[in-house]
Amino acid sequence: MAPVPGAAARQERDPRPGLSGVEPGVLEAWFEGRGQPAYRARQVADAVWGGRAAATGEARTLPTALRAEVDAAFRFDTVAETDLQTADGGLTEKALHRLSDGALVESVLMHYPAKPGQRERHTLCISSQAGCAVGCPFCATGELGFTRDLETAEIVDQVRHAARRLAAHGRRLTNVVFMGMGEPLLNLDRVLAAVDALNDPRRFGLGARHITVSTSGVVPGMKRLTALGPQFTLAVSLHAARDALRDVLVPLNRRWPIAEVVGAAREHAKATSRRVSYEVTMIGGVNDTDADARAMAELLRGDHAHVNLIPMNPVAHTPWTASPMDVIERFEATLREAGIATTVRRNRGQEIGAACGQLAAERAGEPPAAAVARRRERLIDESAAALRGERSHEPVPTGVGD
């Protein structure tokens, strides 16, 4: 795969729609309008979703002239270039994708070998936005700020790239999680269209229960998902059970506080009968205290929920590090004693920039040292105030409180 240049200059986005984002009926109508039989749309779909083709020219069932017409009207792949890095003995693959306008997004493919009583799994974490407006300070994507929403095809083509790599070894993708760059529920229409394409047996054909959509707590979007009644898993990036601390760790908490977020998650679990997953990045001396564990136990006691405790990945420009494992295990024990299913997730791929957005942030270049120092000092002050129970007076990040 071609290497992705760092900090690529922005350019005009390719106006051609990506084929993976075009619904089957629309593609059929396009061929019909050109006097072509309906089966031509099926031939294109087979090439798009079959797992191995990487360009329109490889759709050999189409006549050469018709391939040229399709290529002029659509993009077979919305990803222009990809830089692939591996770690953990090949069990983790991190891809940095450059899109047609130079925007950079990431996906991570994680391989889990078979165990007694458990089949092998291949899970892909994908991005829904280039950058992110939420600005969680422990997240590398938050350092980048927000660039733009991804198109449906730009989301789905991350999956197709991973599927092609797996197909070369006779394997299939088993799970997709929307936990990469961006806040999925701030690009909800396109995320839902991507989920439809992934779930549709005529297209990618992945079962809904193998798809997880994450949110940092966009309550209107959560309520919309509940009203639609989808069967995929909802994951909530919780990170703290006390509003003062979550104001700092997840800034949109200033717009939708914990009670609203967890209330919306409970309604979703009730309506779909699907267990909600809560993600908690464990930050040493910040959100890993016994008081935090007790607060989370009380918050989630009796809920149809599962908590993932995740040691923080090292991220530049923050003063924080991961909680020690014995502290995380004590936190886990407190939740388990309250009857809450809890898992400690081990970090993977640290040598290749495992944190969400870390490769893209590195390619964007280092900010001035003085700016880094100010940011670190501010985070130290804000987290100290939060630990004293003081709510943040900072504004809600632009673009997330509407």
Tab-separated table of C-alpha atoms in Angstrom:
chain	number	residue	atom	x	y	z
A	1	MET	CA	0.000	0.000	0.000
A	2	ALA	CA	1.222	3.493	-0.771
A	3	PRO	CA	2.489	5.516	2.188
A	4	VAL	CA	0.316	8.380	3.365
A	5	PRO	CA	2.148	11.721	3.411
A	6	GLY	CA	2.112	13.733	6.605
A	7	ALA	CA	-0.108	16.781	6.994
A	8	ALA	CA	-1.357	16.613	3.415
A	9	ALA	CA	-2.572	19.903	1.962
A	10	ARG	CA	-6.357	20.100	1.773
A	11	GLN	CA	-7.817	19.948	-1.707
A	12	GLU	CA	-11.215	19.683	-3.345
A	13	ARG	CA	-13.128	16.546	-2.455
A	14	ASP	CA	-13.835	14.160	-5.327
A	15	PRO	CA	-17.523	14.814	-6.170
A	16	ARG	CA	-18.210	11.281	-7.415
A	17	PRO	CA	-20.232	9.247	-4.890
A	18	GLY	CA	-18.583	6.165	-3.460
A	19	LEU	CA	-20.170	2.937	-4.703
A	20	SER	CA	-20.309	1.422	-1.221
A	21	GLY	CA	-22.590	4.258	-0.131
A	22	VAL	CA	-25.019	3.873	-3.045
A	23	GLU	CA	-28.123	1.840	-2.224
A	24	PRO	CA	-28.882	-1.118	-4.540
A	25	GLY	CA	-32.074	0.439	-5.922
A	26	VAL	CA	-30.268	3.653	-6.827
A	27	LEU	CA	-27.543	1.729	-8.645
A	28	GLU	CA	-30.143	-0.335	-10.524
A	29	ALA	CA	-31.910	2.874	-11.621
A	30	TRP	CA	-28.582	4.297	-12.846
A	31	PHE	CA	-27.998	1.309	-15.117
A	32	GLU	CA	-31.614	1.290	-16.258
A	33	GLY	CA	-31.279	4.938	-17.273
A	34	ARG	CA	-28.454	3.900	-19.583
A	35	GLY	CA	-30.418	1.108	-21.179
A	36	GLN	CA	-28.494	-1.563	-19.298
A	37	PRO	CA	-30.087	-4.706	-17.798
A	38	ALA	CA	-30.692	-4.806	-14.043
A	39	TYR	CA	-28.146	-7.568	-13.520
A	40	ARG	CA	-25.357	-5.086	-14.235
A	41	ALA	CA	-25.993	-3.513	-10.826
A	42	ARG	CA	-25.604	-6.936	-9.240
A	43	GLN	CA	-22.301	-7.443	-11.074
A	44	VAL	CA	-20.995	-4.137	-9.713
A	45	ALA	CA	-22.231	-4.997	-6.226
A	46	ASP	CA	-20.466	-8.350	-6.393
A	47	ALA	CA	-17.216	-6.564	-7.228
A	48	VAL	CA	-17.706	-3.950	-4.478
A	49	TRP	CA	-18.710	-6.383	-1.748
A	50	GLY	CA	-16.964	-9.558	-2.874
A	51	GLY	CA	-13.902	-8.816	-0.795
A	52	ARG	CA	-11.021	-8.817	-3.281
A	53	ALA	CA	-11.571	-6.187	-6.009
A	54	ALA	CA	-9.855	-2.840	-5.333
A	55	ALA	CA	-10.810	-0.900	-8.486
A	56	THR	CA	-13.535	-0.730	-11.124
A	57	GLY	CA	-11.122	-2.222	-13.642
A	58	GLU	CA	-11.180	-5.451	-11.654
A	59	ALA	CA	-14.948	-5.865	-12.214
A	60	ARG	CA	-14.237	-8.218	-15.136
A	61	THR	CA	-17.874	-9.222	-15.613
A	62	LEU	CA	-18.597	-5.735	-16.979
A	63	PRO	CA	-17.723	-4.803	-20.576
A	64	THR	CA	-14.693	-2.513	-20.818
A	65	ALA	CA	-16.714	0.481	-22.046
A	66	LEU	CA	-19.236	0.086	-19.241
A	67	ARG	CA	-16.462	-0.123	-16.648
A	68	ALA	CA	-15.242	3.254	-17.914
A	69	GLU	CA	-18.748	4.718	-17.552
A	70	VAL	CA	-19.048	3.434	-13.993
A	71	ASP	CA	-15.614	4.801	-13.149
A	72	ALA	CA	-16.527	8.229	-14.511
A	73	ALA	CA	-19.688	8.411	-12.395
A	74	PHE	CA	-18.624	6.698	-9.149
A	75	ARG	CA	-15.601	6.010	-6.969
A	76	PHE	CA	-14.959	2.321	-6.454
A	77	ASP	CA	-12.928	3.255	-3.358
A	78	THR	CA	-13.078	6.564	-1.477
A	79	VAL	CA	-9.742	5.929	0.243
A	80	ALA	CA	-6.926	7.462	-1.804
A	81	GLU	CA	-3.941	6.016	0.079
A	82	THR	CA	-3.341	3.884	3.159
A	83	ASP	CA	-0.352	3.510	5.465
A	84	LEU	CA	-0.552	0.193	7.328
A	85	GLN	CA	1.396	-0.580	10.505
A	86	THR	CA	1.351	-3.801	12.524
A	87	ALA	CA	2.091	-4.668	16.146
A	88	ASP	CA	1.614	-7.419	18.727
A	89	GLY	CA	3.125	-10.030	16.441
A	90	GLY	CA	0.675	-9.171	13.665
A	91	LEU	CA	-2.403	-9.299	15.894
A	92	THR	CA	-2.992	-5.534	15.586
A	93	GLU	CA	-3.058	-3.610	12.300
A	94	LYS	CA	-3.479	0.157	12.332
A	95	ALA	CA	-4.360	1.855	9.045
A	96	LEU	CA	-4.037	5.577	8.376
A	97	HIS	CA	-6.257	6.431	5.405
A	98	ARG	CA	-5.982	9.571	3.290
A	99	LEU	CA	-9.254	10.638	1.666
A	100	SER	CA	-9.684	12.482	-1.621
A	101	ASP	CA	-9.405	15.935	-0.015
A	102	GLY	CA	-6.356	15.047	2.070
A	103	ALA	CA	-8.275	14.403	5.320
A	104	LEU	CA	-6.740	11.642	7.449
A	105	VAL	CA	-8.736	8.984	9.332
A	106	GLU	CA	-7.786	5.775	11.094
A	107	SER	CA	-9.037	2.234	11.458
A	108	VAL	CA	-7.640	-0.571	13.605
A	109	LEU	CA	-8.013	-4.285	12.869
A	110	MET	CA	-7.545	-6.570	15.873
A	111	HIS	CA	-7.167	-10.335	15.556
A	112	TYR	CA	-8.211	-12.639	18.396
A	113	PRO	CA	-7.089	-16.267	17.910
A	114	ALA	CA	-9.469	-19.085	18.757
A	115	LYS	CA	-9.579	-20.307	22.362
A	116	PRO	CA	-11.266	-23.306	23.954
A	117	GLY	CA	-14.985	-22.641	23.580
A	118	GLN	CA	-14.411	-19.448	21.569
A	119	ARG	CA	-13.998	-18.961	17.828
A	120	GLU	CA	-11.371	-16.678	16.356
A	121	ARG	CA	-12.501	-13.073	15.903
A	122	HIS	CA	-11.403	-10.223	13.671
A	123	THR	CA	-12.679	-6.892	14.987
A	124	LEU	CA	-12.343	-3.585	13.151
A	125	CYS	CA	-12.573	-0.191	14.849
A	126	ILE	CA	-13.572	2.517	12.349
A	127	SER	CA	-13.865	6.307	12.203
A	128	SER	CA	-17.006	8.328	11.480
A	129	GLN	CA	-15.455	11.808	11.327
A	130	ALA	CA	-12.108	13.334	10.407
A	131	GLY	CA	-11.057	14.751	13.754
A	132	CYS	CA	-13.550	15.301	16.557
A	133	ALA	CA	-15.342	18.268	18.096
A	134	VAL	CA	-15.886	16.721	21.532
A	135	GLY	CA	-12.314	17.379	22.675
A	136	CYS	CA	-11.790	14.707	25.349
A	137	PRO	CA	-8.324	15.616	26.691
A	138	PHE	CA	-7.051	12.025	27.006
A	139	CYS	CA	-7.828	11.322	23.329
A	140	ALA	CA	-5.332	12.045	20.563
A	141	THR	CA	-8.160	12.822	18.146
A	142	GLY	CA	-9.266	15.604	20.483
A	143	GLU	CA	-5.926	17.307	19.870
A	144	LEU	CA	-6.692	17.497	16.158
A	145	GLY	CA	-10.005	19.305	16.470
A	146	PHE	CA	-12.832	18.748	14.007
A	147	THR	CA	-12.260	18.626	10.235
A	148	ARG	CA	-15.465	17.222	8.725
A	149	ASP	CA	-18.040	14.434	8.754
A	150	LEU	CA	-17.259	11.367	6.693
A	151	GLU	CA	-19.482	10.324	3.811
A	152	THR	CA	-21.226	6.967	4.116
A	153	ALA	CA	-18.843	5.379	1.618
A	154	GLU	CA	-15.808	6.808	3.432
A	155	ILE	CA	-16.987	5.027	6.566
A	156	VAL	CA	-17.796	1.747	4.843
A	157	ASP	CA	-14.627	1.680	2.740
A	158	GLN	CA	-12.555	1.381	5.911
A	159	VAL	CA	-14.386	-1.922	6.420
A	160	ARG	CA	-13.855	-2.997	2.813
A	161	HIS	CA	-10.115	-2.361	3.118
A	162	ALA	CA	-9.880	-4.620	6.156
A	163	ALA	CA	-12.120	-7.227	4.528
A	164	ARG	CA	-9.829	-7.399	1.499
A	165	ARG	CA	-6.788	-7.942	3.704
A	166	LEU	CA	-8.577	-10.720	5.567
A	167	ALA	CA	-9.916	-12.314	2.378
A	168	ALA	CA	-6.350	-12.698	1.120
A	169	HIS	CA	-5.843	-15.143	4.016
A	170	GLY	CA	-9.218	-16.849	3.735
A	171	ARG	CA	-10.712	-15.012	6.717
A	172	ARG	CA	-13.742	-12.807	7.305
A	173	LEU	CA	-14.377	-9.776	9.448
A	174	THR	CA	-16.484	-10.776	12.467
A	175	ASN	CA	-17.121	-7.474	14.280
A	176	VAL	CA	-17.202	-3.748	13.508
A	177	VAL	CA	-17.101	-1.051	16.187
A	178	PHE	CA	-17.655	2.673	15.600
A	179	MET	CA	-15.063	3.755	18.160
A	180	GLY	CA	-12.440	5.386	15.985
A	181	MET	CA	-12.020	9.069	15.229
A	182	GLY	CA	-15.073	11.255	15.706
A	183	GLU	CA	-18.411	11.159	17.542
A	184	PRO	CA	-20.703	8.820	15.568
A	185	LEU	CA	-23.946	10.375	16.793
A	186	LEU	CA	-22.876	13.789	15.494
A	187	ASN	CA	-22.816	12.220	12.010
A	188	LEU	CA	-25.794	9.990	12.675
A	189	ASP	CA	-27.510	9.918	9.269
A	190	ARG	CA	-24.371	8.684	7.537
A	191	VAL	CA	-23.482	6.301	10.356
A	192	LEU	CA	-26.943	4.733	10.129
A	193	ALA	CA	-26.584	4.444	6.350
A	194	ALA	CA	-23.199	2.770	6.873
A	195	VAL	CA	-24.722	0.350	9.400
A	196	ASP	CA	-27.454	-0.487	6.875
A	197	ALA	CA	-24.830	-1.220	4.194
A	198	LEU	CA	-22.815	-3.401	6.574
A	199	ASN	CA	-25.900	-5.272	7.776
A	200	ASP	CA	-27.629	-5.690	4.400
A	201	PRO	CA	-27.246	-9.313	3.175
A	202	ARG	CA	-27.118	-7.972	-0.406
A	203	ARG	CA	-24.085	-5.901	0.513
A	204	PHE	CA	-21.621	-6.658	3.338
A	205	GLY	CA	-23.943	-8.994	5.248
A	206	LEU	CA	-22.647	-8.570	8.830
A	207	GLY	CA	-25.203	-9.346	11.525
A	208	ALA	CA	-26.440	-6.321	13.482
A	209	ARG	CA	-25.386	-7.916	16.761
A	210	HIS	CA	-21.804	-7.862	15.518
A	211	ILE	CA	-21.891	-4.065	15.089
A	212	THR	CA	-21.271	-1.624	17.957
A	213	VAL	CA	-21.966	2.119	17.761
A	214	SER	CA	-20.266	4.257	20.388
A	215	THR	CA	-21.142	7.703	21.718
A	216	SER	CA	-19.683	10.027	24.302
A	217	GLY	CA	-23.216	10.949	25.310
A	218	VAL	CA	-25.143	12.758	22.557
A	219	VAL	CA	-28.539	12.273	24.170
A	220	PRO	CA	-30.772	13.326	21.229
A	221	GLY	CA	-28.936	10.862	19.005
A	222	MET	CA	-29.277	8.108	21.611
A	223	LYS	CA	-33.034	8.719	21.779
A	224	ARG	CA	-33.266	8.603	18.012
A	225	LEU	CA	-31.472	5.246	17.957
A	226	THR	CA	-33.886	3.915	20.563
A	227	ALA	CA	-36.882	5.033	18.508
A	228	LEU	CA	-35.482	3.210	15.471
A	229	GLY	CA	-35.040	0.038	17.520
A	230	PRO	CA	-31.788	-1.249	15.970
A	231	GLN	CA	-30.286	-4.453	17.316
A	232	PHE	CA	-26.655	-3.380	17.255
A	233	THR	CA	-24.823	-2.745	20.522
A	234	LEU	CA	-24.765	0.758	21.987
A	235	ALA	CA	-21.526	1.726	23.740
A	236	VAL	CA	-21.260	4.818	25.922
A	237	SER	CA	-17.904	6.460	26.641
A	238	LEU	CA	-18.580	7.160	30.309
A	239	HIS	CA	-15.121	7.639	31.878
A	240	ALA	CA	-16.488	9.044	35.144
A	241	ALA	CA	-19.644	8.756	37.241
A	242	ARG	CA	-19.382	12.205	38.816
A	243	ASP	CA	-20.429	15.247	36.777
A	244	ALA	CA	-17.602	17.488	37.986
A	245	LEU	CA	-14.972	15.059	36.738
A	246	ARG	CA	-16.804	14.086	33.557
A	247	ASP	CA	-17.096	17.807	32.676
A	248	VAL	CA	-13.311	17.722	32.275
A	249	LEU	CA	-12.877	14.274	30.725
A	250	VAL	CA	-15.877	14.445	28.339
A	251	PRO	CA	-16.616	18.137	27.724
A	252	LEU	CA	-20.072	17.572	26.201
A	253	ASN	CA	-21.098	16.447	29.703
A	254	ARG	CA	-21.600	20.189	30.283
A	255	ARG	CA	-24.507	19.940	27.833
A	256	TRP	CA	-25.814	16.428	28.611
A	257	PRO	CA	-24.815	15.433	32.160
A	258	ILE	CA	-24.431	11.893	33.440
A	259	ALA	CA	-28.028	11.411	34.611
A	260	GLU	CA	-29.361	12.228	31.127
A	261	VAL	CA	-26.806	10.063	29.348
A	262	VAL	CA	-27.308	7.002	31.542
A	263	GLY	CA	-31.081	7.545	31.506
A	264	ALA	CA	-31.070	7.481	27.703
A	265	ALA	CA	-28.884	4.358	27.748
A	266	ARG	CA	-31.325	2.613	30.116
A	267	GLU	CA	-34.216	3.402	27.792
A	268	HIS	CA	-32.249	1.978	24.887
A	269	ALA	CA	-31.509	-1.241	26.780
A	270	LYS	CA	-35.165	-1.555	27.748
A	271	ALA	CA	-36.452	-0.955	24.220
A	272	THR	CA	-33.973	-3.239	22.435
A	273	SER	CA	-33.250	-5.851	25.135
A	274	ARG	CA	-29.589	-5.271	24.289
A	275	ARG	CA	-27.022	-4.758	27.015
A	276	VAL	CA	-25.343	-1.328	26.944
A	277	SER	CA	-21.557	-1.261	27.053
A	278	TYR	CA	-19.852	1.478	29.078
A	279	GLU	CA	-16.250	2.397	28.263
A	280	VAL	CA	-14.018	3.836	30.995
A	281	THR	CA	-10.489	5.005	30.207
A	282	MET	CA	-8.533	4.551	33.436
A	283	ILE	CA	-6.332	7.566	34.202
A	284	GLY	CA	-3.930	7.343	37.120
A	285	GLY	CA	-4.947	9.500	40.087
A	286	VAL	CA	-7.787	11.135	38.137
A	287	ASN	CA	-10.798	8.821	37.723
A	288	ASP	CA	-9.551	5.626	39.346
A	289	THR	CA	-10.097	6.364	43.045
A	290	ASP	CA	-12.176	4.233	45.398
A	291	ALA	CA	-14.709	7.081	45.481
A	292	ASP	CA	-15.010	6.944	41.684
A	293	ALA	CA	-15.491	3.186	41.770
A	294	ARG	CA	-18.242	3.468	44.384
A	295	ALA	CA	-19.956	6.262	42.450
A	296	MET	CA	-19.956	4.162	39.278
A	297	ALA	CA	-21.240	1.126	41.149
A	298	GLU	CA	-24.160	3.134	42.495
A	299	LEU	CA	-24.835	4.746	39.119
A	300	LEU	CA	-25.082	1.459	37.207
A	301	ARG	CA	-26.333	-0.917	39.902
A	302	GLY	CA	-29.163	-3.068	38.527
A	303	ASP	CA	-28.732	-1.892	34.922
A	304	HIS	CA	-28.526	-4.185	31.892
A	305	ALA	CA	-24.945	-3.084	31.293
A	306	HIS	CA	-21.337	-4.132	30.920
A	307	VAL	CA	-18.323	-1.982	31.845
A	308	ASN	CA	-14.993	-2.089	29.999
A	309	LEU	CA	-12.075	-0.665	31.983
A	310	ILE	CA	-9.347	0.460	29.573
A	311	PRO	CA	-5.874	1.602	30.698
A	312	MET	CA	-5.179	4.979	29.116
A	313	ASN	CA	-2.883	4.861	26.103
A	314	PRO	CA	-0.004	7.357	26.275
A	315	VAL	CA	-1.055	10.542	24.481
A	316	ALA	CA	1.176	13.524	23.814
A	317	HIS	CA	0.319	16.868	25.378
A	318	THR	CA	-1.446	15.465	28.457
A	319	PRO	CA	-0.004	15.243	31.970
A	320	TRP	CA	-1.703	11.899	32.621
A	321	THR	CA	-0.706	8.248	32.496
A	322	ALA	CA	-2.568	4.958	32.788
A	323	SER	CA	-3.776	3.690	36.143
A	324	PRO	CA	-1.625	0.907	37.630
A	325	MET	CA	-3.108	-2.532	36.996
A	326	ASP	CA	-3.663	-3.246	40.702
A	327	VAL	CA	-5.735	-0.038	40.955
A	328	ILE	CA	-7.788	-1.030	37.908
A	329	GLU	CA	-8.387	-4.486	39.363
A	330	ARG	CA	-9.576	-2.958	42.656
A	331	PHE	CA	-11.962	-0.726	40.679
A	332	GLU	CA	-13.169	-3.820	38.813
A	333	ALA	CA	-13.774	-5.670	42.081
A	334	THR	CA	-15.949	-2.827	43.397
A	335	LEU	CA	-18.136	-2.946	40.283
A	336	ARG	CA	-18.383	-6.719	40.343
A	337	GLU	CA	-19.409	-6.678	44.003
A	338	ALA	CA	-22.292	-4.420	42.932
A	339	GLY	CA	-23.363	-7.052	40.403
A	340	ILE	CA	-22.060	-5.168	37.365
A	341	ALA	CA	-20.413	-7.233	34.629
A	342	THR	CA	-16.933	-5.785	34.161
A	343	THR	CA	-13.946	-6.521	31.927
A	344	VAL	CA	-10.427	-5.111	32.028
A	345	ARG	CA	-9.308	-4.571	28.446
A	346	ARG	CA	-5.586	-4.933	27.802
A	347	ASN	CA	-3.958	-2.334	25.555
A	348	ARG	CA	-2.710	-3.389	22.151
A	349	GLY	CA	-0.525	-1.778	19.496
A	350	GLN	CA	1.165	0.807	21.702
A	351	GLU	CA	4.325	0.787	19.576
A	352	ILE	CA	2.310	1.909	16.528
A	353	GLY	CA	0.300	4.682	18.189
A	354	ALA	CA	-2.631	2.722	19.578
A	355	ALA	CA	-4.567	5.678	20.926
A	356	CYS	CA	-7.433	6.864	18.715
A	357	GLY	CA	-6.171	9.536	16.331
A	358	GLN	CA	-2.552	9.197	17.412
A	359	LEU	CA	-1.101	8.499	13.963
A	360	ALA	CA	-3.078	11.331	12.410
A	361	ALA	CA	-2.002	13.673	15.215
A	362	GLU	CA	1.625	12.739	14.674
A	363	ARG	CA	1.321	13.451	10.949
A	364	ALA	CA	-0.233	16.842	11.709
A	365	GLY	CA	2.975	17.899	13.475
A	366	GLU	CA	3.824	19.050	16.981
A	367	PRO	CA	2.207	22.247	18.336
A	368	PRO	CA	4.484	24.869	19.888
A	369	ALA	CA	6.045	23.798	23.200
A	370	ALA	CA	4.492	26.778	24.985
A	371	ALA	CA	0.999	25.698	23.869
A	372	VAL	CA	1.648	22.170	25.111
A	373	ALA	CA	2.801	23.491	28.481
A	374	ARG	CA	-0.305	25.666	28.839
A	375	ARG	CA	-2.567	22.763	27.962
A	376	ARG	CA	-0.930	20.449	30.478
A	377	GLU	CA	-1.132	23.074	33.211
A	378	ARG	CA	-4.806	23.715	32.451
A	379	LEU	CA	-5.643	20.023	32.608
A	380	ILE	CA	-3.866	19.649	35.943
A	381	ASP	CA	-5.824	22.596	37.371
A	382	GLU	CA	-9.164	21.443	35.934
A	383	SER	CA	-8.818	17.852	37.112
A	384	ALA	CA	-7.762	18.999	40.584
A	385	ALA	CA	-10.853	21.214	40.788
A	386	ALA	CA	-13.033	18.342	39.549
A	387	LEU	CA	-11.663	16.035	42.239
A	388	ARG	CA	-12.768	18.655	44.764
A	389	GLY	CA	-16.272	18.425	43.279
A	390	GLU	CA	-16.226	21.743	41.427
A	391	ARG	CA	-18.210	21.825	38.169
A	392	SER	CA	-16.551	23.266	35.084
A	393	HIS	CA	-17.463	26.772	33.922
A	394	GLU	CA	-15.952	26.220	30.477
A	395	PRO	CA	-18.373	26.440	27.517
A	396	VAL	CA	-19.701	23.404	25.712
A	397	PRO	CA	-17.433	22.589	22.724
A	398	THR	CA	-18.628	24.204	19.506
A	399	GLY	CA	-20.766	21.877	17.430
A	400	VAL	CA	-21.805	19.418	20.130
A	401	GLY	CA	-24.428	21.268	22.137
A	402	ASP	CA	-26.928	22.118	19.410
